[in-house]
PDB file of C-alpha atoms in Angstrom:
ATOM      1  CA  PRO L   1      -0.014   0.040  -0.046  1.00 40.00           C
ATOM      2  CA  TYR L   2       2.873   2.386   0.596  1.00 42.00           C
ATOM      3  CA  THR L   3       4.002   2.469  -3.038  1.00 48.00           C
ATOM      4  CA  TYR L   4       0.385   2.366  -4.472  1.00 50.00           C
ATOM      5  CA  PHE L   5      -0.725   5.656  -5.871  1.00 52.00           C
ATOM      6  CA  THR L   6      -4.376   6.026  -6.533  1.00 57.00           C
ATOM      7  CA  SER L   7      -4.848   8.224  -9.485  1.00 61.00           C
ATOM      8  CA  ASP L   8      -6.852   7.950 -12.705  1.00 65.00           C
ATOM      9  CA  GLU L   9      -4.102   9.800 -14.561  1.00 67.00           C
ATOM     10  CA  LEU L  10      -0.548   8.947 -15.202  1.00 61.00           C
ATOM     11  CA  HIS L  11       1.606  10.218 -12.454  1.00 59.00           C
ATOM     12  CA  LEU L  12       5.374  10.978 -12.490  1.00 57.00           C
ATOM     13  CA  GLY L  13       5.889   8.767  -9.466  1.00 57.00           C
ATOM     14  CA  GLU L  14       4.710   5.782 -11.451  1.00 55.00           C
ATOM     15  CA  ILE L  15       7.241   6.215 -14.244  1.00 54.00           C
ATOM     16  CA  SER L  16      10.308   7.814 -12.813  1.00 55.00           C
ATOM     17  CA  LEU L  17      13.203   6.567 -10.621  1.00 51.00           C
ATOM     18  CA  GLU L  18      12.287   7.125  -6.952  1.00 53.00           C
ATOM     19  CA  CYS L  19      13.079   5.425  -3.678  1.00 52.00           C
ATOM     20  CA  SER L  20      10.130   3.045  -3.791  1.00 55.00           C
ATOM     21  CA  ARG L  21      11.577   1.320  -6.861  1.00 56.00           C
ATOM     22  CA  ALA L  22      13.723  -1.843  -6.456  1.00 62.00           C
ATOM     23  CA  GLY L  23      17.301  -0.963  -5.975  1.00 70.00           C
ATOM     24  CA  ALA L  24      16.664   2.790  -6.099  1.00 72.00           C
ATOM     25  CA  SER L  25      16.603   3.147  -2.219  1.00 74.00           C
ATOM     26  CA  ALA L  26      20.160   1.805  -2.008  1.00 79.00           C
ATOM     27  CA  VAL L  27      21.370   4.203  -4.715  1.00 81.00           C
ATOM     28  CA  ALA L  28      19.502   7.136  -3.075  1.00 80.00           C
ATOM     29  CA  LEU L  29      21.022   6.327   0.329  1.00 82.00           C
ATOM     30  CA  TRP L  30      24.514   5.961  -1.117  1.00 85.00           C
ATOM     31  CA  ALA L  31      24.224   9.275  -3.047  1.00 88.00           C
ATOM     32  CA  THR L  32      22.690  11.158  -0.030  1.00 85.00           C
ATOM     33  CA  HIS L  33      25.621   9.911   2.228  1.00 87.00           C
ATOM     34  CA  GLN L  34      28.155  11.055  -0.421  1.00 91.00           C
ATOM     35  CA  LEU L  35      26.690  14.544  -0.334  1.00 88.00           C
ATOM     36  CA  MET L  36      25.711  14.676   3.401  1.00 87.00           C
ATOM     37  CA  PRO L  37      27.684  12.066   5.486  1.00 89.00           C
ATOM     38  CA  PRO L  38      25.840  10.622   8.444  1.00 87.00           C
ATOM     39  CA  VAL L  39      27.627  12.582  11.250  1.00 92.00           C
ATOM     40  CA  VAL L  40      26.084  13.104  14.744  1.00 92.00           C
ATOM     41  CA  ASN L  41      24.642  16.670  14.862  1.00 92.00           C
ATOM     42  CA  GLY L  42      25.659  17.123  11.153  1.00 91.00           C
ATOM     43  CA  GLN L  43      23.526  18.640   8.430  1.00 89.00           C
ATOM     44  CA  PHE L  44      21.989  15.354   7.419  1.00 88.00           C
ATOM     45  CA  ALA L  45      20.955  14.511  11.042  1.00 91.00           C
ATOM     46  CA  THR L  46      19.582  18.012  11.647  1.00 93.00           C
ATOM     47  CA  ASP L  47      17.528  17.936   8.478  1.00 92.00           C
ATOM     48  CA  LEU L  48      16.047  14.493   9.398  1.00 92.00           C
ATOM     49  CA  GLU L  49      15.280  15.889  12.857  1.00 95.00           C
ATOM     50  CA  LYS L  50      13.460  18.906  11.353  1.00 96.00           C
ATOM     51  CA  SER L  51      11.465  16.643   9.122  1.00 96.00           C
ATOM     52  CA  ARG L  52      10.374  14.403  12.018  1.00 96.00           C
ATOM     53  CA  SER L  53       9.590  17.404  14.228  1.00 97.00           C
ATOM     54  CA  ALA L  54       7.307  18.767  11.425  1.00 98.00           C
ATOM     55  CA  ALA L  55       5.594  15.363  11.234  1.00 98.00           C
ATOM     56  CA  LEU L  56       4.966  15.351  14.981  1.00 98.00           C
ATOM     57  CA  LYS L  57       3.666  18.859  15.003  1.00 98.00           C
ATOM     58  CA  LEU L  58       1.236  17.984  12.174  1.00 98.00           C
ATOM     59  CA  TYR L  59       0.222  14.850  14.124  1.00 98.00           C
ATOM     60  CA  GLU L  60      -0.670  17.124  17.134  1.00 98.00           C
ATOM     61  CA  LYS L  61      -2.677  19.470  15.060  1.00 98.00           C
ATOM     62  CA  LEU L  62      -4.614  16.551  13.516  1.00 98.00           C
ATOM     63  CA  SER L  63      -5.248  15.104  16.923  1.00 97.00           C
ATOM     64  CA  SER L  64      -6.741  18.257  18.249  1.00 97.00           C
ATOM     65  CA  ASN L  65      -8.983  18.960  15.290  1.00 98.00           C
ATOM     66  CA  GLU L  66     -12.585  17.834  15.114  1.00 97.00           C
ATOM     67  CA  ASN L  67     -12.481  16.915  11.403  1.00 98.00           C
ATOM     68  CA  PHE L  68      -9.373  14.633  11.322  1.00 97.00           C
ATOM     69  CA  PHE L  69      -7.962  11.745  13.236  1.00 92.00           C
ATOM     70  CA  PRO L  70      -4.352  10.462  12.853  1.00 95.00           C
ATOM     71  CA  ILE L  71      -3.955   6.782  12.196  1.00 95.00           C
ATOM     72  CA  VAL L  72      -0.646   6.204  14.052  1.00 93.00           C
ATOM     73  CA  LYS L  73       1.807   8.459  15.641  1.00 96.00           C
ATOM     74  CA  PRO L  74       4.617   9.061  13.064  1.00 96.00           C
ATOM     75  CA  GLU L  75       8.022   7.442  13.590  1.00 95.00           C
ATOM     76  CA  THR L  76       9.525   9.119  10.608  1.00 94.00           C
ATOM     77  CA  ASP L  77       8.465  12.154   8.547  1.00 95.00           C
ATOM     78  CA  ILE L  78       5.288  10.430   7.193  1.00 96.00           C
ATOM     79  CA  VAL L  79       1.904  11.323   8.699  1.00 97.00           C
ATOM     80  CA  THR L  80      -1.236   9.348   7.918  1.00 97.00           C
ATOM     81  CA  TRP L  81      -4.732  10.438   8.848  1.00 97.00           C
ATOM     82  CA  GLY L  82      -8.395  10.065   8.065  1.00 97.00           C
ATOM     83  CA  LEU L  83     -11.406  12.280   7.992  1.00 98.00           C
ATOM     84  CA  LYS L  84     -13.995  11.688  10.725  1.00 97.00           C
ATOM     85  CA  GLY L  85     -17.416  10.228   9.704  1.00 96.00           C
ATOM     86  CA  LYS L  86     -19.970   7.712  10.712  1.00 96.00           C
ATOM     87  CA  CYS L  87     -18.679   4.751   8.780  1.00 97.00           C
ATOM     88  CA  THR L  88     -15.438   3.691   6.889  1.00 98.00           C
ATOM     89  CA  SER L  89     -17.036   3.740   3.489  1.00 98.00           C
ATOM     90  CA  HIS L  90     -18.241   7.369   3.954  1.00 97.00           C
ATOM     91  CA  MET L  91     -14.925   8.357   5.426  1.00 98.00           C
ATOM     92  CA  SER L  92     -13.135   6.928   2.389  1.00 98.00           C
ATOM     93  CA  GLU L  93     -15.328   9.063   0.147  1.00 98.00           C
ATOM     94  CA  LEU L  94     -14.436  12.061   2.240  1.00 98.00           C
ATOM     95  CA  ALA L  95     -10.759  11.360   1.881  1.00 98.00           C
ATOM     96  CA  HIS L  96     -10.971  11.085  -2.010  1.00 98.00           C
ATOM     97  CA  ALA L  97     -12.881  14.464  -2.074  1.00 98.00           C
ATOM     98  CA  PHE L  98     -10.281  16.003   0.322  1.00 98.00           C
ATOM     99  CA  PHE L  99      -7.402  14.727  -1.828  1.00 97.00           C
ATOM    100  CA  LYS L 100      -8.885  16.478  -4.984  1.00 97.00           C
ATOM    101  CA  LYS L 101      -9.630  19.679  -3.164  1.00 98.00           C
ATOM    102  CA  ALA L 102      -6.109  19.730  -1.502  1.00 97.00           C
ATOM    103  CA  GLU L 103      -4.497  19.419  -4.937  1.00 96.00           C
ATOM    104  CA  GLU L 104      -6.632  22.538  -6.064  1.00 97.00           C
ATOM    105  CA  ASN L 105      -5.075  24.297  -2.995  1.00 96.00           C
ATOM    106  CA  SER L 106      -1.515  23.280  -4.130  1.00 95.00           C
ATOM    107  CA  LEU L 107      -1.247  20.713  -1.368  1.00 96.00           C
ATOM    108  CA  TYR L 108      -0.005  17.429  -2.726  1.00 95.00           C
ATOM    109  CA  LEU L 109      -0.808  14.319  -0.700  1.00 96.00           C
ATOM    110  CA  SER L 110      -1.102  10.608  -1.220  1.00 95.00           C
ATOM    111  CA  LEU L 111      -4.067   8.232  -0.671  1.00 96.00           C
ATOM    112  CA  TYR L 112      -3.452   5.222   1.419  1.00 92.00           C
ATOM    113  CA  LYS L 113      -5.573   2.123   2.020  1.00 96.00           C
ATOM    114  CA  TYR L 114      -5.442   1.180   5.630  1.00 96.00           C
ATOM    115  CA  PRO L 115      -6.844  -2.237   6.699  1.00 96.00           C
ATOM    116  CA  THR L 116      -9.776  -1.663   8.959  1.00 97.00           C
ATOM    117  CA  SER L 117      -8.813  -4.822  10.921  1.00 95.00           C
ATOM    118  CA  LYS L 118      -5.955  -2.708  12.436  1.00 95.00           C
ATOM    119  CA  LEU L 119      -8.175   0.044  13.739  1.00 94.00           C
ATOM    120  CA  ASN L 120      -8.264  -0.083  17.567  1.00 87.00           C
ATOM    121  CA  ASN L 121     -11.681   0.799  19.193  1.00 82.00           C
ATOM    122  CA  PRO L 122     -12.910   3.212  16.561  1.00 89.00           C
ATOM    123  CA  ASP L 123     -15.935   5.420  17.325  1.00 91.00           C
ATOM    124  CA  PHE L 124     -17.364   4.783  13.819  1.00 96.00           C
ATOM    125  CA  ASP L 125     -18.835   1.790  12.060  1.00 97.00           C
ATOM    126  CA  ILE L 126     -16.505  -0.498  10.091  1.00 97.00           C
ATOM    127  CA  ASP L 127     -18.376  -1.317   6.753  1.00 97.00           C
ATOM    128  CA  SER L 128     -15.375  -1.917   4.398  1.00 97.00           C
ATOM    129  CA  GLU L 129     -12.229  -3.887   4.319  1.00 97.00           C
ATOM    130  CA  TYR L 130     -10.050  -0.740   4.005  1.00 97.00           C
ATOM    131  CA  LEU L 131     -10.274   2.786   5.130  1.00 97.00           C
ATOM    132  CA  VAL L 132      -8.881   5.271   2.515  1.00 97.00           C
ATOM    133  CA  CYS L 133      -6.710   7.642   4.390  1.00 97.00           C
ATOM    134  CA  LEU L 134      -4.401  10.663   3.430  1.00 98.00           C
ATOM    135  CA  ARG L 135      -0.608  10.592   3.752  1.00 96.00           C
ATOM    136  CA  SER L 136       1.834  13.416   3.869  1.00 96.00           C
ATOM    137  CA  SER L 137       5.573  13.063   3.715  1.00 95.00           C
ATOM    138  CA  LEU L 138       7.269  16.050   5.418  1.00 96.00           C
ATOM    139  CA  MET L 139      10.677  15.117   3.998  1.00 93.00           C
ATOM    140  CA  LYS L 140      12.139  18.615   3.573  1.00 94.00           C
ATOM    141  CA  PRO L 141      13.558  20.332   6.628  1.00 94.00           C
ATOM    142  CA  GLU L 142      11.761  23.506   5.416  1.00 96.00           C
ATOM    143  CA  HIS L 143       8.406  21.863   6.017  1.00 96.00           C
ATOM    144  CA  GLU L 144       8.773  22.653   9.692  1.00 96.00           C
ATOM    145  CA  ASP L 145       8.832  26.347   8.806  1.00 96.00           C
ATOM    146  CA  TRP L 146       5.962  25.880   6.356  1.00 97.00           C
ATOM    147  CA  LEU L 147       3.727  23.919   8.741  1.00 97.00           C
ATOM    148  CA  GLU L 148       1.275  26.826   9.343  1.00 98.00           C
ATOM    149  CA  GLU L 149       0.920  27.356   5.630  1.00 97.00           C
ATOM    150  CA  ILE L 150       0.438  23.549   5.043  1.00 97.00           C
ATOM    151  CA  TRP L 151      -2.214  23.537   7.918  1.00 98.00           C
ATOM    152  CA  ASP L 152      -4.058  26.420   6.389  1.00 98.00           C
ATOM    153  CA  ARG L 153      -4.254  24.710   3.050  1.00 98.00           C
ATOM    154  CA  MET L 154      -5.539  21.564   4.785  1.00 98.00           C
ATOM    155  CA  ILE L 155      -8.281  23.523   6.565  1.00 98.00           C
ATOM    156  CA  ALA L 156      -9.162  25.246   3.260  1.00 98.00           C
ATOM    157  CA  SER L 157      -9.514  21.824   1.718  1.00 98.00           C
ATOM    158  CA  LEU L 158     -12.330  20.701   4.016  1.00 96.00           C
TER     159      LEU L 158
END
């Protein structure tokens, strides 16, 4: 599900070299470490820390908002969330609509199918095998500085 991109149109991520392709992650890691060696408190470590910090801040915003719910607390720079609703099928429809509206607001997200069997004590009905969620990768250190703008675009996409 991580590499599955749900789009009716051809997307650059489906036809280009990126880290989700076999072998590309090893090349990407090697190239990254050539440019930014993994040194404690170095530039690479600082950038990773800022990206994770941005993800945790977004997670907190999602947790305190009445329209969203985060799926799991992020361990990396990837945040996954759903839109609140009465049942999973309706919530999945809301996620698709939000995805389109977000793109209109120049906020580029991914859709993610999360198995409903992994949801713990939900306060909504489960009427589908998967819940379509939204996923954001805050992989640039600048995302921490842009978080308020990102959040404003998310709210505008409701």
